[in-house]
Coordinates of C-alpha atoms and ligand atoms in Angstrom, one line a residue:
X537 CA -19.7 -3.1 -10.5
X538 CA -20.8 -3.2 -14.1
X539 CA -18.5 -4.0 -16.6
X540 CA -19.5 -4.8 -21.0
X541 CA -18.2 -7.4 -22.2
X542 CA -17.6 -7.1 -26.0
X543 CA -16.9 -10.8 -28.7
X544 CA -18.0 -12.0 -31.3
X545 CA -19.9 -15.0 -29.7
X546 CA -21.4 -15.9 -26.5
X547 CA -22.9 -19.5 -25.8
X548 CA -25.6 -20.6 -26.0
X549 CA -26.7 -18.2 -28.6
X550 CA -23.9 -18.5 -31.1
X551 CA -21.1 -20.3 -30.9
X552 CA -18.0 -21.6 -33.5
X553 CA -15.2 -22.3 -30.5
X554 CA -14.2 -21.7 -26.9
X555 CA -14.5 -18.3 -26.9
X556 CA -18.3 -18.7 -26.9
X557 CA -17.9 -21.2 -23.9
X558 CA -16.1 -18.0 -21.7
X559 CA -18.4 -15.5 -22.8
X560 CA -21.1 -17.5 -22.0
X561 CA -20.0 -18.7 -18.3
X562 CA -17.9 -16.3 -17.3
X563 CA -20.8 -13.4 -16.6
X564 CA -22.2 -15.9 -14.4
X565 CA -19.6 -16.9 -12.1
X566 CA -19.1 -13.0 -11.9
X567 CA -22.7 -12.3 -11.0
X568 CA -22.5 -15.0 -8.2
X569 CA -20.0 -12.2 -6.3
X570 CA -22.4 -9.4 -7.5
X571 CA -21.3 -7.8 -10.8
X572 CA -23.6 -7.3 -13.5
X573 CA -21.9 -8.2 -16.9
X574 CA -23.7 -7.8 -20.0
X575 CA -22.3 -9.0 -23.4
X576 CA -22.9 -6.9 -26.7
X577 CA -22.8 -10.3 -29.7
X578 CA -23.6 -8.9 -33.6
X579 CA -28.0 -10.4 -33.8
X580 CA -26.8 -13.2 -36.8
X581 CA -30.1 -14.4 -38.1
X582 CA -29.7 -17.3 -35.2
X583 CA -30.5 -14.6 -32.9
X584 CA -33.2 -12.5 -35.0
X585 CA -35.6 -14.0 -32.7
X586 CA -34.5 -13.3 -29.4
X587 CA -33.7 -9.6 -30.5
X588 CA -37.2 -10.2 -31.5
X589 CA -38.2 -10.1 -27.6
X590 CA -35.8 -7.2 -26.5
X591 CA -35.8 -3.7 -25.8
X592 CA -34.5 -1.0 -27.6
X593 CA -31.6 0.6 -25.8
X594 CA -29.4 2.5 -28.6
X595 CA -29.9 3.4 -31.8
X596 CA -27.5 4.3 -34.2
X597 CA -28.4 6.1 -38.0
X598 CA -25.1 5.0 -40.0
X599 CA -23.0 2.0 -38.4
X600 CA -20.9 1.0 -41.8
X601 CA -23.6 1.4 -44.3
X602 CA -27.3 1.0 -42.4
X603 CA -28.6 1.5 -39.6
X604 CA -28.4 -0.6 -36.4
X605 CA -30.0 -0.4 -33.3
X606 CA -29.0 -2.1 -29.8
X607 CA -31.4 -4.4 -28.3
X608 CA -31.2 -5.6 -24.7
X609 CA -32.5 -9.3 -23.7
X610 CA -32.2 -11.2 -20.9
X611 CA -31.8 -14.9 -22.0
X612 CA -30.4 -18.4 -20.2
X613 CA -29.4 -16.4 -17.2
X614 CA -27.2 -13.6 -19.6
X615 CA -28.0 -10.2 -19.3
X616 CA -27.1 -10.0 -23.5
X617 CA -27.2 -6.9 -25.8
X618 CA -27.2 -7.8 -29.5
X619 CA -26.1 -5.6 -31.9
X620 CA -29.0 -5.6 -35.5
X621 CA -27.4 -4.3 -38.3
X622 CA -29.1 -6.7 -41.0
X623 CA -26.7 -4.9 -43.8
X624 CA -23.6 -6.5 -42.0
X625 CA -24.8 -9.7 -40.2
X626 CA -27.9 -11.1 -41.8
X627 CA -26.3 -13.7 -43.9
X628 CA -26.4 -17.7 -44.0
X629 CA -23.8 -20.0 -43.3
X630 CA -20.5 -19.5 -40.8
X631 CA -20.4 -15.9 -38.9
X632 CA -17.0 -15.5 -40.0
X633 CA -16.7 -17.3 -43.5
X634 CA -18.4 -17.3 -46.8
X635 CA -19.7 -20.1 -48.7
X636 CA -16.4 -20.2 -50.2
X637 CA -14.7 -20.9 -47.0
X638 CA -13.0 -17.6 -47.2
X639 CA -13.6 -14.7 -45.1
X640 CA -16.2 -12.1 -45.8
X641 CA -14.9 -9.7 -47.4
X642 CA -16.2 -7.0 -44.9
X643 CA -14.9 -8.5 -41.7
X644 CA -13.5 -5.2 -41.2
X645 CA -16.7 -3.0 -41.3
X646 CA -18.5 -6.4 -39.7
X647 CA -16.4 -6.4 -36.9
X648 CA -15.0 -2.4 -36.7
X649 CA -19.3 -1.9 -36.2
X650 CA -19.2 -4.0 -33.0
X651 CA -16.5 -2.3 -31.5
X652 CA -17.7 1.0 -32.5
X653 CA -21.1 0.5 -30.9
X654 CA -19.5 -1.3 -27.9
X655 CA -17.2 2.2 -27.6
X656 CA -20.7 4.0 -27.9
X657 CA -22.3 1.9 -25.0
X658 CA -19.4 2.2 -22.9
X659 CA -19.0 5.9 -23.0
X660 CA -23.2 6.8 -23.2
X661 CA -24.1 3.8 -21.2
X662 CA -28.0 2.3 -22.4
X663 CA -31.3 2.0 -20.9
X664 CA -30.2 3.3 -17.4
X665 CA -26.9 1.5 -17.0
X666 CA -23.4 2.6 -17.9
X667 CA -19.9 0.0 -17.4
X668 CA -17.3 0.6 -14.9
X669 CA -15.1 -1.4 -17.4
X670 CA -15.0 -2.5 -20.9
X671 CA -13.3 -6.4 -21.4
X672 CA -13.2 -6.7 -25.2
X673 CA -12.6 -9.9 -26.6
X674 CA -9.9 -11.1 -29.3
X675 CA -9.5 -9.1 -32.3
X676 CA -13.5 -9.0 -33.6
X677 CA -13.7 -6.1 -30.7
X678 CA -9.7 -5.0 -31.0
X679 CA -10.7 -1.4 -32.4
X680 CA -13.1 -0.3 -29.2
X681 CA -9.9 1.3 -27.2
X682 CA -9.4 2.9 -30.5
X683 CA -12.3 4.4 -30.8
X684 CA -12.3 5.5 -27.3
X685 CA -9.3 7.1 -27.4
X686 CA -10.0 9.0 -30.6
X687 CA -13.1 9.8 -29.1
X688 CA -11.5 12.4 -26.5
X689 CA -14.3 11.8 -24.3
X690 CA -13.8 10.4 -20.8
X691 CA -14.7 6.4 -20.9
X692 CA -14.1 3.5 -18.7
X693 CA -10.9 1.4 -18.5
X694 CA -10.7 -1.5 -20.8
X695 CA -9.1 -5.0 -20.5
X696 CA -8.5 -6.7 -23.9
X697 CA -8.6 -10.9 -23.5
X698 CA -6.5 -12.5 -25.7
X699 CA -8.1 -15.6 -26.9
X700 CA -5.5 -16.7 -29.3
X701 CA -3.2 -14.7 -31.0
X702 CA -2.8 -16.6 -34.0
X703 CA -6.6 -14.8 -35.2
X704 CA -5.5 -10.9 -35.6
X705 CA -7.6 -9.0 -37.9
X706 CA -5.1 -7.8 -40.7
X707 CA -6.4 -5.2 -43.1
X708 CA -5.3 -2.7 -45.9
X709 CA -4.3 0.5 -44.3
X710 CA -6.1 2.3 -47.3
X711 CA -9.5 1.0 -45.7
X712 CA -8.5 3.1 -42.5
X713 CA -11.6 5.9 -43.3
X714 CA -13.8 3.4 -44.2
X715 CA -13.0 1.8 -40.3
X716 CA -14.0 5.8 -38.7
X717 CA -10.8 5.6 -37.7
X718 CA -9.0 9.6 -37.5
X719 CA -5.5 9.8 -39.2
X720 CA -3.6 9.6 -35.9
X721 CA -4.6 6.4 -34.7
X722 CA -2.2 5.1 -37.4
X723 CA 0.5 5.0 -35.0
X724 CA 3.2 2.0 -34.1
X725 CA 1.1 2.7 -30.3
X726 CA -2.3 2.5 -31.9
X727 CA -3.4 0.4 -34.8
X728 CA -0.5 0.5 -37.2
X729 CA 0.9 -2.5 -37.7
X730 CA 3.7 -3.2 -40.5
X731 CA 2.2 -0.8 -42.8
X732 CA -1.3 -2.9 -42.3
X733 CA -4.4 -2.1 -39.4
X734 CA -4.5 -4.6 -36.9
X735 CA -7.5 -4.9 -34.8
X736 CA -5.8 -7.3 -31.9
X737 CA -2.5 -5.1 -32.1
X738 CA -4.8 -1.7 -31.6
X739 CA -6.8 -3.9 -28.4
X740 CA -3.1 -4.9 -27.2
X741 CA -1.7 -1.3 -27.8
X742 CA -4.6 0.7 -26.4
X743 CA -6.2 -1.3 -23.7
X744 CA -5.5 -0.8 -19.8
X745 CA -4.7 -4.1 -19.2
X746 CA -4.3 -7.7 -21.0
X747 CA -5.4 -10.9 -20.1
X748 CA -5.1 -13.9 -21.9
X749 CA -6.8 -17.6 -21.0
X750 CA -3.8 -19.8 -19.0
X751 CA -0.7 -18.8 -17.0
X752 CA 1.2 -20.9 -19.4
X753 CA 0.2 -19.3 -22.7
X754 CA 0.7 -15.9 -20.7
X755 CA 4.7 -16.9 -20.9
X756 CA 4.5 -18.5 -24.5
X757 CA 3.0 -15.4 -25.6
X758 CA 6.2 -13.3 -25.2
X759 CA 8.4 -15.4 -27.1
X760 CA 8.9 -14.9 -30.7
X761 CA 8.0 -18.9 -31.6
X762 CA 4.2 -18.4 -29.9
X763 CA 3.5 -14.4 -30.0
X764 CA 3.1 -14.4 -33.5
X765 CA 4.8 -11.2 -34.5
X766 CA 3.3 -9.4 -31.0
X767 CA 6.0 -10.4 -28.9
X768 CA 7.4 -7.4 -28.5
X769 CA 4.6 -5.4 -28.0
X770 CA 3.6 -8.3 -24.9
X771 CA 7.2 -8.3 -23.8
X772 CA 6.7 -4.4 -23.5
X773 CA 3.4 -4.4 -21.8
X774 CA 4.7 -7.7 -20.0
X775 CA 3.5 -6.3 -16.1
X776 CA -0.3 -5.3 -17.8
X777 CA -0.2 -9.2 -19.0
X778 CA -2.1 -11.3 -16.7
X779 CA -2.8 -15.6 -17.3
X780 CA -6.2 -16.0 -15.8
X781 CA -6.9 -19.4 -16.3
X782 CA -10.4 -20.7 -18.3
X783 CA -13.1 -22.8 -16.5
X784 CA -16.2 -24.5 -17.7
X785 CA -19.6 -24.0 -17.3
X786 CA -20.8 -26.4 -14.6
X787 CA -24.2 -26.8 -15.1
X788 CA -24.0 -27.1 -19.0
X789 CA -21.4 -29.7 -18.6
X790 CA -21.9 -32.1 -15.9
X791 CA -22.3 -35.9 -16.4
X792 CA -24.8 -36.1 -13.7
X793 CA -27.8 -33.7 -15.4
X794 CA -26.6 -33.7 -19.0
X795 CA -29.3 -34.3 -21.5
X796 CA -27.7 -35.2 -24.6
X797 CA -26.0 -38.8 -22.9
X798 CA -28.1 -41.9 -22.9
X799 CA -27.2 -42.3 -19.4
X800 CA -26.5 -40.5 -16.4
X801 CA -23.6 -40.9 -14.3
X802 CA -21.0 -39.7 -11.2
X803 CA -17.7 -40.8 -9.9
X804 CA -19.9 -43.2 -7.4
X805 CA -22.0 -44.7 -10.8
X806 CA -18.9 -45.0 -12.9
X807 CA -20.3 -48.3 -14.6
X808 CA -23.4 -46.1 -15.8
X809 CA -20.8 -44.5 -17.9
X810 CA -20.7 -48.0 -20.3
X811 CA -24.2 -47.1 -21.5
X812 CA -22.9 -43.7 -23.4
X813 CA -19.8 -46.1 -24.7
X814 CA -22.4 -48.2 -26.5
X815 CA -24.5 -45.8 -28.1
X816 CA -20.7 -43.4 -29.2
X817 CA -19.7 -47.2 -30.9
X818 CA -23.5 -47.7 -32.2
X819 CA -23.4 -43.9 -33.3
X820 CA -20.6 -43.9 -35.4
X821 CA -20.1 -47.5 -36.5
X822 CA -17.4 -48.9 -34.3
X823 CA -16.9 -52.3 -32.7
X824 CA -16.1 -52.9 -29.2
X825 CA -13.1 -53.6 -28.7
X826 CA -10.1 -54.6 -25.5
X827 CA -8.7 -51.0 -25.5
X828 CA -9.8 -47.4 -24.7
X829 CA -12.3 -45.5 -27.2
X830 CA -10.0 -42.5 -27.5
X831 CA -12.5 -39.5 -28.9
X832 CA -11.7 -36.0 -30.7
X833 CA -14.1 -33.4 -30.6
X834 CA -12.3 -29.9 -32.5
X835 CA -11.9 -27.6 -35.1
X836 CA -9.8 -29.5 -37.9
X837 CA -6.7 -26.9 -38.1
X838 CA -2.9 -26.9 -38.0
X839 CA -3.3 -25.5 -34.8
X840 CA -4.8 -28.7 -33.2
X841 CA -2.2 -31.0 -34.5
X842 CA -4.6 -33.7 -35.9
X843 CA -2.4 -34.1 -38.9
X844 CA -0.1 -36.1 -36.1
X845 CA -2.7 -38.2 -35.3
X846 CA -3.8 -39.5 -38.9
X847 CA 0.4 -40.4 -38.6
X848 CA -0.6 -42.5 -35.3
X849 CA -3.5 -44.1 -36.1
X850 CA -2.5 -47.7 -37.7
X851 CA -0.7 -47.6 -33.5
X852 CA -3.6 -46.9 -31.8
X853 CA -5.5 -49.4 -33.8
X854 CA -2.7 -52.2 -32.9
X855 CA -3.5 -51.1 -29.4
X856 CA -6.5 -52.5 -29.7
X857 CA -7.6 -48.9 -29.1
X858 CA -10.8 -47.2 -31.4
X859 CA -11.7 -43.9 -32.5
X860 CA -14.4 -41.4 -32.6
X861 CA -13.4 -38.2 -34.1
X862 CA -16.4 -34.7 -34.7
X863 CA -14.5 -32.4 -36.3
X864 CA -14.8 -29.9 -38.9
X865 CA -12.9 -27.1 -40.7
X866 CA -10.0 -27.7 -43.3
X867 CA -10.6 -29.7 -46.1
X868 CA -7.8 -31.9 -46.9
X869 CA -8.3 -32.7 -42.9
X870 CA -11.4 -33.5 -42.9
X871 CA -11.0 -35.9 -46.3
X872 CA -8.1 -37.6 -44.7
X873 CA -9.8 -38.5 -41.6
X874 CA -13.0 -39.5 -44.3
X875 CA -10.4 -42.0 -46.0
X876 CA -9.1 -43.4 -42.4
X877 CA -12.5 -44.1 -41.4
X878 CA -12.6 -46.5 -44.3
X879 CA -9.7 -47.7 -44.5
X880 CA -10.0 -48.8 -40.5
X881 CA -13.7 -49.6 -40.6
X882 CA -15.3 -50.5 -37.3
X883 CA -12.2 -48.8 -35.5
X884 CA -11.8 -45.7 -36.8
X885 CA -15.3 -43.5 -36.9
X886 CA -15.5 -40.1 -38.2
X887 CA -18.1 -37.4 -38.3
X888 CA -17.6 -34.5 -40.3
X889 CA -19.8 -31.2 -38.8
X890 CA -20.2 -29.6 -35.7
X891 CA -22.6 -30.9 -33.8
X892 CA -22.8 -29.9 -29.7
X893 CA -25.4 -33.0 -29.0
X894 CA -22.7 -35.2 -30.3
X895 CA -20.1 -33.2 -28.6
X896 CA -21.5 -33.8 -24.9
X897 CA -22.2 -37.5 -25.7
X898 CA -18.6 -38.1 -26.6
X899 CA -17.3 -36.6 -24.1
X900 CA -19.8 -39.1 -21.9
X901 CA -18.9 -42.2 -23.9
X902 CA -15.3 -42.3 -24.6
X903 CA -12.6 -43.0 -22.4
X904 CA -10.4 -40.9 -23.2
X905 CA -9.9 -37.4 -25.1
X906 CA -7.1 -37.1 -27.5
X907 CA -6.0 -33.1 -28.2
X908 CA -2.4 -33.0 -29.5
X909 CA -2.5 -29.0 -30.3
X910 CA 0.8 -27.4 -31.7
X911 CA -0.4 -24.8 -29.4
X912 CA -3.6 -24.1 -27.2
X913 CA -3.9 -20.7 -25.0
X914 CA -6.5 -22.7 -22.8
X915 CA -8.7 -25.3 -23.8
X916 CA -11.9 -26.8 -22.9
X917 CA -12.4 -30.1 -24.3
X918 CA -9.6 -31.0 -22.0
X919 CA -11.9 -29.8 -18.9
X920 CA -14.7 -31.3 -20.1
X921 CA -12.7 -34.6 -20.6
X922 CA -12.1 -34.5 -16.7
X923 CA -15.4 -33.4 -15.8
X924 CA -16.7 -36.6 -17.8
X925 CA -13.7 -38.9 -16.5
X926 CA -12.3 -39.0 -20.3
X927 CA -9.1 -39.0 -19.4
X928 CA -7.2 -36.2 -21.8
X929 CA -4.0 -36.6 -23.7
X930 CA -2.4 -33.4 -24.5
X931 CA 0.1 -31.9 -25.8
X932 CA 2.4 -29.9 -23.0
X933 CA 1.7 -26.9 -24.2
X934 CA -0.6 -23.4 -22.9
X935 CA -3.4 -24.5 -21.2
X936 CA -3.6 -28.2 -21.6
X937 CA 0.0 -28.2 -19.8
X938 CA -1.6 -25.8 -16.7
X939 CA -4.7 -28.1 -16.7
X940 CA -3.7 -31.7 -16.8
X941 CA -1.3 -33.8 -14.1
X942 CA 0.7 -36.5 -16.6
X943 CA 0.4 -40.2 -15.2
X944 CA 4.1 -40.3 -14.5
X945 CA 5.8 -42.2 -11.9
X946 CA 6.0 -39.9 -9.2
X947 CA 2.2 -38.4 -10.3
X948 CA 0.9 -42.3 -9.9
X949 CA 2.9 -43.1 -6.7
X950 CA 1.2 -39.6 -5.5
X951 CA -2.1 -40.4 -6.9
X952 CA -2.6 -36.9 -8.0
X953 CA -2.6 -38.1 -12.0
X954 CA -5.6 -36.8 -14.3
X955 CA -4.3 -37.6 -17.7
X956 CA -1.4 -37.9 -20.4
X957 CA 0.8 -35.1 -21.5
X958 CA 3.6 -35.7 -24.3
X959 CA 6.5 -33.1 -25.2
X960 CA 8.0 -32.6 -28.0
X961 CA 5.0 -32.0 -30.1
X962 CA 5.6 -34.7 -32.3
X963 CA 4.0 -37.9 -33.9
X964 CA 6.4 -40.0 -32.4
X965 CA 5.7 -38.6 -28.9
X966 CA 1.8 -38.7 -29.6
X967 CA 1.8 -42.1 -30.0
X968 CA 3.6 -42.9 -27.1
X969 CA 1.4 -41.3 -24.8
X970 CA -1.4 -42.8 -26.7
X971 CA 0.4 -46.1 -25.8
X972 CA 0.9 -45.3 -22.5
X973 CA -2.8 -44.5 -21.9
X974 CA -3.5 -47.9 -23.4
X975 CA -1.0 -49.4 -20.9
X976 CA -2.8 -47.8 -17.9
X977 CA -6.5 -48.9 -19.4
X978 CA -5.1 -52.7 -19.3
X979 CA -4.8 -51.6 -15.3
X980 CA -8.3 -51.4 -14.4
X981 CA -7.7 -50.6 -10.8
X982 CA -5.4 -47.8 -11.4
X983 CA -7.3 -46.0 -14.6
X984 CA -11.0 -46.1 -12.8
X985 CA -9.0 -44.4 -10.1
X986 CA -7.7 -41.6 -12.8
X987 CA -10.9 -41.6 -14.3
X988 CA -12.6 -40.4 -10.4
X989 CA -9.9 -38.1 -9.5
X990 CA -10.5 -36.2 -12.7
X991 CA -14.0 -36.2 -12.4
X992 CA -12.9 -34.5 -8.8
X993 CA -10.4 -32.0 -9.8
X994 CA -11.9 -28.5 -10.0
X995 CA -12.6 -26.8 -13.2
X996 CA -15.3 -24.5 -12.4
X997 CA -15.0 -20.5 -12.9
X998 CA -14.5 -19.6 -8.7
X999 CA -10.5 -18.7 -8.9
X1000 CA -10.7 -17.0 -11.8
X1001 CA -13.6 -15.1 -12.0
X1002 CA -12.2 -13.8 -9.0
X1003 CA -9.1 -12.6 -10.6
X1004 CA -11.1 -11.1 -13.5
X1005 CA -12.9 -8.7 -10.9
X1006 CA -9.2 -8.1 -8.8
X1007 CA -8.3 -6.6 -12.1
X1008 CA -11.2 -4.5 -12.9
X1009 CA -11.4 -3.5 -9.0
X1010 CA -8.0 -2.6 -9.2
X1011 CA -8.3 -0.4 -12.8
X1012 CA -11.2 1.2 -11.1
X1013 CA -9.3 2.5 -8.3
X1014 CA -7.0 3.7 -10.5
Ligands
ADP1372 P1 -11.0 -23.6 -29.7 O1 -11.8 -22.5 -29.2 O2 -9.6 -23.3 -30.1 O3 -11.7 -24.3 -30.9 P2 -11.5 -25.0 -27.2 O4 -11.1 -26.3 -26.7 O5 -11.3 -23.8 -26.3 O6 -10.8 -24.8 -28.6 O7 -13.1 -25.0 -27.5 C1 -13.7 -25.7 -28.4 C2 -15.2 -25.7 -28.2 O8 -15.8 -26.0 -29.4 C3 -15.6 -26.8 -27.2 O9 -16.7 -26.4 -26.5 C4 -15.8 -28.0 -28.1 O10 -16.7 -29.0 -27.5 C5 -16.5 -27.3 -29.3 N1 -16.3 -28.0 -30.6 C6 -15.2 -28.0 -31.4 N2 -15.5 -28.7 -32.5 C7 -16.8 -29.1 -32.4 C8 -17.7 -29.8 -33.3 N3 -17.2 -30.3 -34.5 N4 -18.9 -30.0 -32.9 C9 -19.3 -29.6 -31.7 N5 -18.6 -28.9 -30.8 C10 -17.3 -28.6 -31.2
GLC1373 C1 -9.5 -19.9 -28.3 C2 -8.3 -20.9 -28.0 C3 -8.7 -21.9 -26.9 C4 -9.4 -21.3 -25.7 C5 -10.6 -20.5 -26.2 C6 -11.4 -19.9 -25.1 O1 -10.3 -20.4 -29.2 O2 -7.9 -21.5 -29.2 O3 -7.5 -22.5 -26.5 O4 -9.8 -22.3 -24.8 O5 -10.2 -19.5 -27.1 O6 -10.6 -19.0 -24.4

């Protein structure tokens, strides 16, 4: 079975988030049970020299304003096609944002381009090879059903993956030529979208089938507080709606091979662990101290609920608890957490950027992971923090609710406990959980237990690659 795959980012090539962790791992665990995947990413100037190295597999004369051409690489074990259209991607700085930290203001053509050539690959095929199905990817690729179905030509079945819902691509109507896009496709069942175009609505609307990334957020998602406006439109489509739930990557992440930690370690060599706690505190400036080194690693949004953390930090401080936070994104965020760092020197340490070295060794050196998200369709630091033995408090919420067992009564009398969860979302609940970890730590015998337990507990792709392929088996049946 072949079957594009269609996002805006794929690790390790180019990557801002989780998505680029999926798109990245996922293609693998489905080539272990024999289907070829290959991912069409826009060539940003990160990538200008691997298309360098590739062949030449579609060419197209007017994509948005220039020319563009398909190149086809095999790179890191990725079968990858990489879209060069210099007039759209070759710019510095963030893939989606200006220097201004606002969006470009030709996402639309940007992104429309990668779905249109994606629609053109999956109908013509390239260099010999032509998808059974398409599985676009959040709203960068929402117009490829669109342009399939406007297309009147026969193509394969596509599953649209919702990565989070909150992203949706909103644009003028008036922009709707501009996007290729024929009169009719704005429709309340295509692209229309309160008077606006909506990329994920037209993916949602148009595609054979929807995933999203955890069984959890698959419910949220049809409730007015969570689906952001596209409830309904779930709610209608409710029995095409699948929760397949994310993995990780298990040779890219794992404690025992991972370059970027001082140290080496396995839930047998626990204590080599203590090594990567040294060089986090020598890192970032901290003491040692009694209590856990709680760590962040995220994008600093509203979504992630690190506002609720600055609220909770002269707690976890009293806990004898420290800090190590990489984050980066809004500004007032990333000046507050600035200002904490000073004001709780030695306990609190922040570093403002994004920096995947620093990433994996935080993971490796802390001892726990704190991600308090308002909401989270999946999540992957969470998985990493129990493939590391960072024990992860989460808010109950999407994926960090389907992925982590609370350290309750009955989960510790069980012995089946992996981390923290607190519900409501709230400060006050934050810091309890934060307080409860700290409890546990003060337990040696019962957290080293946690901490090899979640180091056991399975987050590889196996179960749900499988259900990926159930659903494009089944669509190809069709
Ligand atoms: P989201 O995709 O919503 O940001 P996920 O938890 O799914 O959340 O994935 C985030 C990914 O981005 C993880 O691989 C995480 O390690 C990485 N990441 C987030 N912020 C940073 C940062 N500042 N530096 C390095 N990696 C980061
Ligand atoms: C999104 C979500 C995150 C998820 C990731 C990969 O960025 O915010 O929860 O893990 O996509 O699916």
């Amino acid at each position: 079975m072949n079957v594009l795959f269609v996002a805006s980012e794929c690790a390790p090539f180019m990557k801002t988030g989780g998505l680029a962790d999926v798109i990245g791992a996922v293609p693998k665990a489905l080539a272990a049970a024999g289907t070829n995947v290959r991912v069409l990413i826009p060539a940003y100037p990160a990538l200008h020299d691997l298309a360098g190295g590739g062949r030449s597999v579609m060419l197209l004369d007017d994509l948005f304003g220039g020319k563009a051409e398909v190149k086809a690489v095999n790179a890191q074990g990725l079968d990858v096609l990489l879209l060069v259209a210099p007039h759209l991607y070759d710019r510095d700085g963030n893939i989606y944002l200006g220097p201004d930290g606002k969006d470009w203001s030709d996402n639309h053509l940007r992104f429309a381009a990668l779905g249109y050539a994606g629609a053109e690959l999956a109908i013509d095929g390239a260099d010999g090879w032509t998808p059974d199905v398409v599985n676009l990817h959040d709203w960068q690729a929402g117009l490829l059903p669109a342009y399939l179905s406007q297309s009147g030509r026969s193509a394969p079945p596509a599953v649209m993956t919702i990565h989070n819902i909150a992203f949706q691509g909103l644009f003028d109507a008036s922009e709707l030529a501009n996007l290729k896009l024929k009169a009719e496709m704005f429709a309340a069942d295509a692209v229309e979208y309160y008077g606006k175009i909506s990329f994920l609505k037209a993916g949602l609307a148009l595609s054979d089938r929807i995933t999203t990334v955890s069984p959890s957020y698959a419910c949220e998602l049809l409730t007015p507080e969570f689906g952001m406006g596209l409830d309904g439109l779930l709610r209608e489509r409710r029995s095409d709606l699948s929760g397949i739930l994310n993995g990780i990557d298990l040779e890219m992440w794992d404690p025992e091979s991972d370059p970027h930690l001082v140290e080496n370690y396995s839930p047998r060599s626990l204590k080599r662990k203590e090594a990567n706690k040294r060089e986090v505190e020598a890192r970032l400036g901290l003491q040692r101290r009694d209590g856990p080194l709680f760590c962040v690693v995220s994008r600093l949004t509203s979504q992630k609920g690190l506002d609720m953390l600055l609220e909770c930090l002269p707690g976890l401080v009293a806990e004898g608890a420290s800090l190590a936070l990489l984050g980066s994104g809004d500004s007032a965020l990333e000046r507050q957490f600035a200002e904490a760092s000073r004001r709780h020197p030695g306990q609190v340490g922040v570093v403002i950027g994004y920096d995947e070295p620093l990433s994996h060794l935080l993971q490796g050196g802390s001892d726990a992971i704190l991600i308090p998200s308002r909401f989270e369709p999946c999540g992957l630091t969470q998985l990493y923090g129990l493939r590391y033995g960072t024990l992860p408090v989460v808010a109950r919420t999407g994926g960090l609710a389907d992925t982590i067992i609370d350290a309750n009564e009955a989960a510790l009398a069980a012995q089946c406990a992996t981390g923290f969860q607190f519900a409501p979302i709230n400060a006050t609940m934050l810091e309890q959980a934060i307080a409860r970890a700290c409890a546990i730590y003060r337990q040696p015998g019962i957290w080293s237990a946690m901490v090899r337990r979640a180091m056991r507990h399975p987050v590889g792709w196996d179960v749900s690659a499988a259900a990926y392929e159930a659903i494009y088996r089944s669509l190809i049946a069709d």
